[in-house]
Amino acid sequence: MKMYHYLRQWGLDVSKGRAFILRTIRQTIRFSYSSICIKAGHKLATQHRARVIVQKSEVTWLGTHAFHAVFSRKPHAYAGLLKSLQFDLSLHKYRRFKKQFREVIAEGLSPLTLLCF
C-alpha cells in the first residue's frame, strides 16, 4: 500500500518506469526474506529456541502475490506491471504455493477489500 501511494506522490509514469518498479519490488521482497532470517538468528529467538523454517521461494511468491493484489486494484494504471507480476507468479517453480497458501491469501485479502482507493 505504501508503495502505491509513493508512486502517486512521486508522479512516476508507471508505463515508462516499469523496470524500476519491478526492481524495487524484488529488492523489497529480498530484504524481507533477509530480515526474517536475521531475526530468526537473533539472541532472543535462540534463547527461546524459536525455529523459523521458511524458504526464499515461499517468501518471494507471497511477496509477489501481495504486490500483485495491491496493484490489481488499479488495473488500468498498472497493466504492464501486473503482466510482469502475473508471469512471475505463473512460473513452474511457484505453482505449488497457490494451493499451499490458499488460506493465508484469503485471510490477507479480506482487509484489502475494506480499503478505499
JSON list of C-alpha atoms in Angstrom, two decimals, residues 21-74:
[
{"chain": "A", "resi": 21, "resn": "ILE", "atom": "CA", "xyz": [9.25, -0.57, -10.08]},
{"chain": "A", "resi": 22, "resn": "LEU", "atom": "CA", "xyz": [9.86, -4.29, -10.68]},
{"chain": "A", "resi": 23, "resn": "ARG", "atom": "CA", "xyz": [13.43, -4.00, -9.39]},
{"chain": "A", "resi": 24, "resn": "THR", "atom": "CA", "xyz": [12.15, -2.15, -6.33]},
{"chain": "A", "resi": 25, "resn": "ILE", "atom": "CA", "xyz": [9.51, -4.82, -5.68]},
{"chain": "A", "resi": 26, "resn": "ARG", "atom": "CA", "xyz": [12.04, -7.63, -5.98]},
{"chain": "A", "resi": 27, "resn": "GLN", "atom": "CA", "xyz": [14.51, -5.80, -3.76]},
{"chain": "A", "resi": 28, "resn": "THR", "atom": "CA", "xyz": [11.81, -5.25, -1.13]},
{"chain": "A", "resi": 29, "resn": "ILE", "atom": "CA", "xyz": [10.95, -8.95, -1.15]},
{"chain": "A", "resi": 30, "resn": "ARG", "atom": "CA", "xyz": [14.63, -9.95, -0.86]},
{"chain": "A", "resi": 31, "resn": "PHE", "atom": "CA", "xyz": [15.04, -7.52, 2.03]},
{"chain": "A", "resi": 32, "resn": "SER", "atom": "CA", "xyz": [12.01, -9.03, 3.78]},
{"chain": "A", "resi": 33, "resn": "TYR", "atom": "CA", "xyz": [13.47, -12.53, 3.47]},
{"chain": "A", "resi": 34, "resn": "SER", "atom": "CA", "xyz": [16.85, -11.36, 4.79]},
{"chain": "A", "resi": 35, "resn": "SER", "atom": "CA", "xyz": [15.13, -9.62, 7.69]},
{"chain": "A", "resi": 36, "resn": "ILE", "atom": "CA", "xyz": [13.25, -12.81, 8.59]},
{"chain": "A", "resi": 37, "resn": "CYS", "atom": "CA", "xyz": [16.47, -14.83, 8.55]},
{"chain": "A", "resi": 38, "resn": "ILE", "atom": "CA", "xyz": [18.35, -12.28, 10.67]},
{"chain": "A", "resi": 39, "resn": "LYS", "atom": "CA", "xyz": [15.57, -12.07, 13.24]},
{"chain": "A", "resi": 40, "resn": "ALA", "atom": "CA", "xyz": [15.38, -15.86, 13.41]},
{"chain": "A", "resi": 41, "resn": "GLY", "atom": "CA", "xyz": [19.03, -15.97, 14.42]},
{"chain": "A", "resi": 42, "resn": "HIS", "atom": "CA", "xyz": [18.74, -13.15, 16.94]},
{"chain": "A", "resi": 43, "resn": "LYS", "atom": "CA", "xyz": [19.77, -13.75, 20.53]},
{"chain": "A", "resi": 44, "resn": "LEU", "atom": "CA", "xyz": [16.20, -13.64, 21.87]},
{"chain": "A", "resi": 45, "resn": "ALA", "atom": "CA", "xyz": [15.00, -16.12, 19.27]},
{"chain": "A", "resi": 46, "resn": "THR", "atom": "CA", "xyz": [17.81, -18.56, 20.02]},
{"chain": "A", "resi": 47, "resn": "GLN", "atom": "CA", "xyz": [17.22, -18.27, 23.77]},
{"chain": "A", "resi": 48, "resn": "HIS", "atom": "CA", "xyz": [13.60, -19.29, 23.31]},
{"chain": "A", "resi": 49, "resn": "ARG", "atom": "CA", "xyz": [14.53, -21.97, 20.78]},
{"chain": "A", "resi": 50, "resn": "ALA", "atom": "CA", "xyz": [12.41, -20.34, 18.11]},
{"chain": "A", "resi": 51, "resn": "ARG", "atom": "CA", "xyz": [12.53, -22.10, 14.79]},
{"chain": "A", "resi": 52, "resn": "VAL", "atom": "CA", "xyz": [11.78, -20.27, 11.60]},
{"chain": "A", "resi": 53, "resn": "ILE", "atom": "CA", "xyz": [11.54, -22.61, 8.67]},
{"chain": "A", "resi": 54, "resn": "VAL", "atom": "CA", "xyz": [10.84, -20.54, 5.61]},
{"chain": "A", "resi": 55, "resn": "GLN", "atom": "CA", "xyz": [12.22, -20.86, 2.13]},
{"chain": "A", "resi": 56, "resn": "LYS", "atom": "CA", "xyz": [13.20, -17.95, -0.06]},
{"chain": "A", "resi": 57, "resn": "SER", "atom": "CA", "xyz": [10.88, -19.15, -2.81]},
{"chain": "A", "resi": 58, "resn": "GLU", "atom": "CA", "xyz": [7.90, -19.07, -0.40]},
{"chain": "A", "resi": 59, "resn": "VAL", "atom": "CA", "xyz": [8.64, -15.51, 0.67]},
{"chain": "A", "resi": 60, "resn": "THR", "atom": "CA", "xyz": [9.17, -14.49, -2.95]},
{"chain": "A", "resi": 61, "resn": "TRP", "atom": "CA", "xyz": [5.85, -15.95, -4.05]},
{"chain": "A", "resi": 62, "resn": "LEU", "atom": "CA", "xyz": [3.93, -14.44, -1.12]},
{"chain": "A", "resi": 63, "resn": "GLY", "atom": "CA", "xyz": [5.52, -11.03, -1.64]},
{"chain": "A", "resi": 64, "resn": "THR", "atom": "CA", "xyz": [4.88, -11.07, -5.38]},
{"chain": "A", "resi": 65, "resn": "HIS", "atom": "CA", "xyz": [1.30, -12.10, -4.76]},
{"chain": "A", "resi": 66, "resn": "ALA", "atom": "CA", "xyz": [0.86, -9.28, -2.23]},
{"chain": "A", "resi": 67, "resn": "PHE", "atom": "CA", "xyz": [2.17, -6.66, -4.65]},
{"chain": "A", "resi": 68, "resn": "HIS", "atom": "CA", "xyz": [0.00, -8.09, -7.41]},
{"chain": "A", "resi": 69, "resn": "ALA", "atom": "CA", "xyz": [-3.07, -7.90, -5.17]},
{"chain": "A", "resi": 70, "resn": "VAL", "atom": "CA", "xyz": [-2.44, -4.25, -4.30]},
{"chain": "A", "resi": 71, "resn": "PHE", "atom": "CA", "xyz": [-1.65, -3.11, -7.82]},
{"chain": "A", "resi": 72, "resn": "SER", "atom": "CA", "xyz": [-4.55, -5.06, -9.28]},
{"chain": "A", "resi": 73, "resn": "ARG", "atom": "CA", "xyz": [-6.88, -2.62, -7.53]},
{"chain": "A", "resi": 74, "resn": "LYS", "atom": "CA", "xyz": [-5.93, -0.16, -10.32]}
]
